[in-house]
């Protein structure tokens, strides 16, 4: 039967039925609900009336009396149950077999527009019946009944899991389940880096703080700035005599005055020098490309990362004029704890022939770049910066228990001839006192380095290398001839000579 015919035939009966349905649906949200036990029947009555109003029925055609108004929907409900347990009328199965994806079903009669929306009232009624804080036992019994009868969509006001709207969440109880709390806490739990195994953490440190080649610690790239803003003292002067030139060392008192002028010239440019160091640090710093800020995260991480940094890297000091002074500053900066982690150091052999004056000037220039050099120098005797640095390095490296490779480099050619005393010059003139000082400092330095060779775990190695990338046949043959002389000189220091010429 068409709902429009029902509305036109008996409008009063239709309005009475509609008001009764709305009143019964809103009953469970009242403070006193004596009819709470009849809530499922109310929902079934509403559904049965909506479905039966669309199908022709003799029960709706008969004019009902007042005593039959409440019993008629129940009879319709019982007759509308199919053999599968669903509320489907046998004459309207084709209509109800359409897709039922939406969890909500509209129960209003077609052709009639309600003057007041019942969505909020229906939602309150549904949540009133499912309030497990008031009636837990009935809720459990109803759920069990639905499972037994396979009534998946028996209550079409209740949304399936995953289809709740924001209105429904506002109406649900605020008490979450313990399982949801555990799931939320597991999602919010932060992972600690220290929960990783030590081997994995060391692997991460190696990727961030190590490199294949040596780390060259050399600050000569700042030398042009100093040369352009200050007067550099000359350790020797040139004297001409009968078409010949001779080099005479500058008196030490005069050299000290020249160094004082150098320091005075650089005072106005101290800020500019620091600014240049800061700007060029990313491309000129010895550890450029490393994740050095990692060392400032925490004390524990600093200890672990610093151990990898100093143990798995090779630190090179290639400058012949300032290598030992830079190494002295380096060891004083990193401290005893990190010195114990050092594994390999490459450094140029000490060049004694340069003289005390040249070493003093080089140390003064280095003080402008590395303030740590000034703090580590200990009253050098006769202002001998090289010998003072060797003494400091020998004492400090005696605590480097993990130092396995101490490699000393020597350039093949003129430096090798000078170091082995094969090359002599008649153009350098020195006084007798300077000659005695030269012999004394060399002897003392040799004894200190031999003492260092006996202290560290492995014997130091002397490596002779070519400054050119191409190794010629003549150079290889010349090195083989000079090898015995180099070995005799290296034995004075306690070093072992590598038999191959390196490039």
CSV table of C-alpha atoms in Angstrom, one decimal, residues 231-234 252-265 360-361 363-365:
chain,number,residue,atom,x,y,z
A,231,UNK,CA,105.6,42.3,9.3
A,232,UNK,CA,107.0,38.7,9.4
A,233,UNK,CA,110.4,38.5,11.1
A,234,UNK,CA,113.3,37.0,9.1
A,252,UNK,CA,118.2,36.3,19.1
A,253,UNK,CA,117.6,39.6,21.0
A,254,UNK,CA,116.8,41.3,17.8
A,255,UNK,CA,114.5,38.4,16.7
A,256,UNK,CA,112.5,38.8,19.9
A,257,UNK,CA,111.9,42.5,19.1
A,258,UNK,CA,110.8,41.6,15.6
A,259,UNK,CA,108.3,39.1,17.0
A,260,UNK,CA,107.0,41.7,19.4
A,261,UNK,CA,106.3,44.0,16.4
A,262,UNK,CA,104.6,41.1,14.7
A,263,UNK,CA,102.2,40.7,17.6
A,264,UNK,CA,101.5,44.4,17.8
A,265,UNK,CA,100.7,44.6,14.1
A,360,UNK,CA,111.0,30.6,17.1
A,361,UNK,CA,109.4,32.6,14.3
A,363,UNK,CA,106.0,29.3,16.8
A,364,UNK,CA,105.2,33.0,17.1
A,365,UNK,CA,103.1,32.9,13.9
